[in-house]
Short mmCIF file of C-alpha atoms in Angstrom, two decimals:
data_model
loop_
_atom_site.label_atom_id
_atom_site.label_comp_id
_atom_site.label_asym_id
_atom_site.label_seq_id
_atom_site.Cartn_x
_atom_site.Cartn_y
_atom_site.Cartn_z
CA MET A 273 -1.56 -10.94 -11.96
CA ALA A 274 -3.49 -10.68 -8.71
CA HIS A 275 -3.43 -12.28 -5.27
CA ASN A 276 -1.00 -15.21 -5.73
CA VAL A 277 -1.51 -16.52 -2.21
CA HIS A 278 -0.72 -20.18 -3.01
CA PRO A 279 2.17 -20.21 -5.52
CA THR A 280 4.53 -23.14 -5.89
CA GLU A 281 8.28 -22.63 -6.05
CA PRO A 282 8.35 -23.35 -9.83
CA GLU A 283 5.53 -20.85 -10.35
CA LEU A 284 7.42 -18.16 -8.43
CA ALA A 285 10.55 -18.89 -10.45
CA ARG A 286 8.60 -18.58 -13.70
CA LEU A 287 6.92 -15.34 -12.58
CA ALA A 288 10.34 -13.87 -11.77
CA GLU A 289 11.78 -15.04 -15.09
CA ALA A 290 8.87 -13.48 -16.98
CA ARG A 291 9.19 -10.23 -14.96
CA ALA A 292 5.51 -10.59 -14.08
CA ALA A 293 4.07 -8.54 -11.24
CA ILE A 294 1.43 -9.23 -8.63
CA ALA A 295 -1.33 -6.96 -7.33
CA HIS A 296 -1.37 -7.81 -3.62
CA CYS A 297 -4.91 -7.29 -2.27
CA PRO A 298 -4.74 -8.18 1.44
CA SER A 299 -8.22 -7.08 2.50
CA SER A 300 -9.73 -9.24 -0.25
CA ASN A 301 -7.59 -12.21 0.81
CA ALA A 302 -8.74 -11.75 4.41
CA PHE A 303 -12.41 -11.08 3.57
CA ILE A 304 -12.86 -14.18 1.43
CA GLY A 305 -10.44 -16.24 3.53
CA SER A 306 -8.25 -17.25 0.59
CA GLY A 307 -4.94 -17.09 2.47
CA ILE A 308 -2.03 -14.84 3.32
CA PHE A 309 0.22 -13.47 0.59
CA PRO A 310 3.63 -15.14 0.94
CA MET A 311 5.54 -11.86 0.63
CA ASN A 312 8.85 -13.26 1.81
CA ARG A 313 8.80 -15.99 -0.86
CA HIS A 314 7.99 -13.43 -3.56
CA LEU A 315 10.90 -11.27 -2.37
CA ARG A 316 13.31 -14.23 -2.33
CA HIS A 317 12.36 -15.08 -5.91
CA GLY A 318 12.47 -11.45 -7.09
CA VAL A 319 8.79 -11.38 -8.06
CA ARG A 320 7.57 -7.79 -8.19
CA PHE A 321 4.39 -6.76 -6.41
CA GLY A 322 2.51 -3.72 -5.25
CA LEU A 323 -0.69 -3.09 -3.34
CA GLY A 324 -4.01 -3.35 -5.10
CA SER A 325 -7.63 -3.16 -4.07
CA ASP A 326 -10.06 -5.81 -5.19
CA VAL A 327 -13.58 -4.77 -4.31
CA GLY A 328 -14.94 -7.92 -5.96
CA GLY A 329 -13.76 -9.74 -2.86
CA GLY A 330 -12.41 -6.92 -0.74
CA THR A 331 -13.80 -4.03 1.22
CA GLY A 332 -12.90 -0.83 -0.63
CA PHE A 333 -10.48 1.14 -2.76
CA SER A 334 -8.23 2.68 -0.10
CA LEU A 335 -4.56 1.81 -0.45
CA LEU A 336 -4.06 3.15 3.08
CA LYS A 337 -6.39 0.38 4.28
CA GLU A 338 -4.64 -2.16 2.06
CA GLY A 339 -1.30 -1.08 3.54
CA LEU A 340 -2.58 -1.61 7.07
CA MET A 341 -4.03 -5.00 6.10
CA ALA A 342 -0.70 -6.00 4.50
CA TYR A 343 1.10 -4.96 7.67
CA LEU A 344 -1.27 -6.96 9.89
CA ALA A 345 -1.25 -10.06 7.69
CA GLN A 346 2.55 -10.08 7.54
CA ARG A 347 2.69 -9.82 11.35
CA TYR A 348 1.00 -13.20 11.69
CA ALA A 349 2.21 -14.89 8.49
CA PRO A 350 4.52 -17.86 9.14
CA GLU A 351 7.44 -16.17 7.31
CA GLY A 352 6.05 -12.65 7.45
CA VAL A 353 7.96 -9.56 6.43
CA ARG A 354 8.29 -6.84 9.08
CA LEU A 355 6.89 -3.93 7.08
CA THR A 356 7.68 -0.32 7.96
CA PRO A 357 5.55 2.73 7.11
CA ALA A 358 8.07 3.64 4.38
CA HIS A 359 7.76 0.18 2.85
CA LEU A 360 3.96 0.45 2.91
CA LEU A 361 4.16 3.80 1.11
CA TYR A 362 6.44 2.23 -1.50
CA LEU A 363 4.01 -0.70 -2.00
CA ALA A 364 1.09 1.74 -2.37
CA THR A 365 2.87 4.01 -4.87
CA LEU A 366 6.10 3.29 -6.72
CA ALA A 367 5.88 -0.51 -6.52
CA GLY A 368 2.56 -0.40 -8.35
CA ALA A 369 3.92 2.00 -10.95
CA GLU A 370 6.94 -0.26 -11.47
CA ALA A 371 4.68 -3.31 -11.76
CA LEU A 372 2.83 -1.54 -14.58
CA GLY A 373 6.06 -0.46 -16.28
CA LEU A 374 5.41 3.18 -15.37
CA GLY A 375 8.02 3.69 -12.66
CA GLU A 376 10.01 6.15 -14.78
CA THR A 377 7.04 8.50 -15.18
CA VAL A 378 4.83 8.10 -12.06
CA GLY A 379 4.84 6.59 -8.59
CA SER A 380 6.97 9.04 -6.62
CA LEU A 381 7.48 12.75 -6.10
CA THR A 382 10.70 12.79 -8.10
CA PRO A 383 10.98 16.02 -10.13
CA GLY A 384 9.78 15.52 -13.69
CA LYS A 385 7.30 12.74 -12.89
CA ALA A 386 3.55 13.16 -13.21
CA ALA A 387 1.76 12.94 -9.88
CA ASP A 388 -1.71 12.66 -8.46
CA VAL A 389 -1.58 13.72 -4.80
CA ILE A 390 -4.10 13.88 -1.98
CA TRP A 391 -3.85 16.04 1.13
CA VAL A 392 -5.55 14.41 4.07
CA LYS A 393 -6.36 16.20 7.31
CA PRO A 394 -7.32 14.45 10.53
CA GLU A 395 -10.75 14.98 12.04
CA PRO A 396 -10.46 17.63 14.78
CA GLY A 397 -10.04 15.96 18.18
CA SER A 398 -9.41 12.52 16.68
CA ALA A 399 -6.65 10.15 17.78
CA LEU A 400 -4.98 10.81 14.42
CA GLU A 401 -4.89 14.56 15.09
CA VAL A 402 -3.33 13.93 18.51
CA HIS A 403 -0.76 11.61 16.94
CA PHE A 404 0.09 14.15 14.25
CA ARG A 405 0.78 16.82 16.89
CA HIS A 406 3.07 14.62 19.00
CA LEU A 407 5.18 12.59 16.57
CA ASP A 408 8.93 12.80 16.29
CA SER A 409 9.46 11.84 12.65
CA ALA A 410 7.90 11.72 9.20
CA GLU A 411 8.04 7.90 9.42
CA ASP A 412 5.96 7.98 12.63
CA LEU A 413 3.47 10.34 10.97
CA LEU A 414 3.20 8.01 7.98
CA GLY A 415 2.67 5.02 10.28
CA SER A 416 -0.13 6.87 12.07
CA LEU A 417 -1.74 7.71 8.75
CA PHE A 418 -1.74 4.04 7.69
CA THR A 419 -3.15 2.87 11.04
CA LEU A 420 -5.66 5.66 11.75
CA HIS A 421 -6.55 6.79 8.21
CA GLY A 422 -10.27 6.34 8.88
CA GLU A 423 -10.10 9.51 10.99
CA ALA A 424 -8.85 11.60 8.08
CA GLN A 425 -10.70 13.57 5.42
CA VAL A 426 -9.45 14.38 1.94
CA HIS A 427 -8.81 18.14 2.06
CA GLN A 428 -7.44 18.67 -1.45
CA VAL A 429 -6.62 16.62 -4.55
CA TRP A 430 -4.10 17.40 -7.28
CA LEU A 431 -4.23 15.52 -10.59
CA GLU A 432 -1.06 15.76 -12.64
CA GLY A 433 -0.05 18.69 -10.44
CA ARG A 434 -3.28 20.68 -10.90
CA ALA A 435 -5.81 21.22 -8.09
CA ALA A 436 -8.99 19.28 -8.75
CA PRO A 437 -12.43 20.27 -7.51
CA LEU A 438 -13.65 18.08 -4.66
CA VAL A 439 -17.01 16.54 -5.42
CA PHE A 440 -18.61 14.48 -2.69
#
């Protein structure tokens, strides 16, 4: 299912019972003004969700952007969840794979899983490049990537572990 910004308690209970999953598309919710995803209520009920991009109502395909939008929306949601960069990465990767029933084969860099990977490099002289040079942890680097991803370029792509030609 997608969005689920206005579920009732019985609906959340039924979704959890059915092991349904939600594609959380925060930029779409913000762009069309449909509401804020009640993440905390979904977590309390055990309803699975991952990030999605809905360009029918949203603004693009980037899960980095969706992660930032989820972070921002949860900051001002009445019962918002304090998301960390690691949690955003999980929502953008393994949570989606788990929602699709594919968590055993994709969604993380666990040995034996198939993976599509991108290598992003910051624009020279950008705020992201400065952040990357002065951060103390991988978590801080990941947070900078989610917040300043617009200053990064895709340098290389691997599909199922094989380098793919870049075509722009």
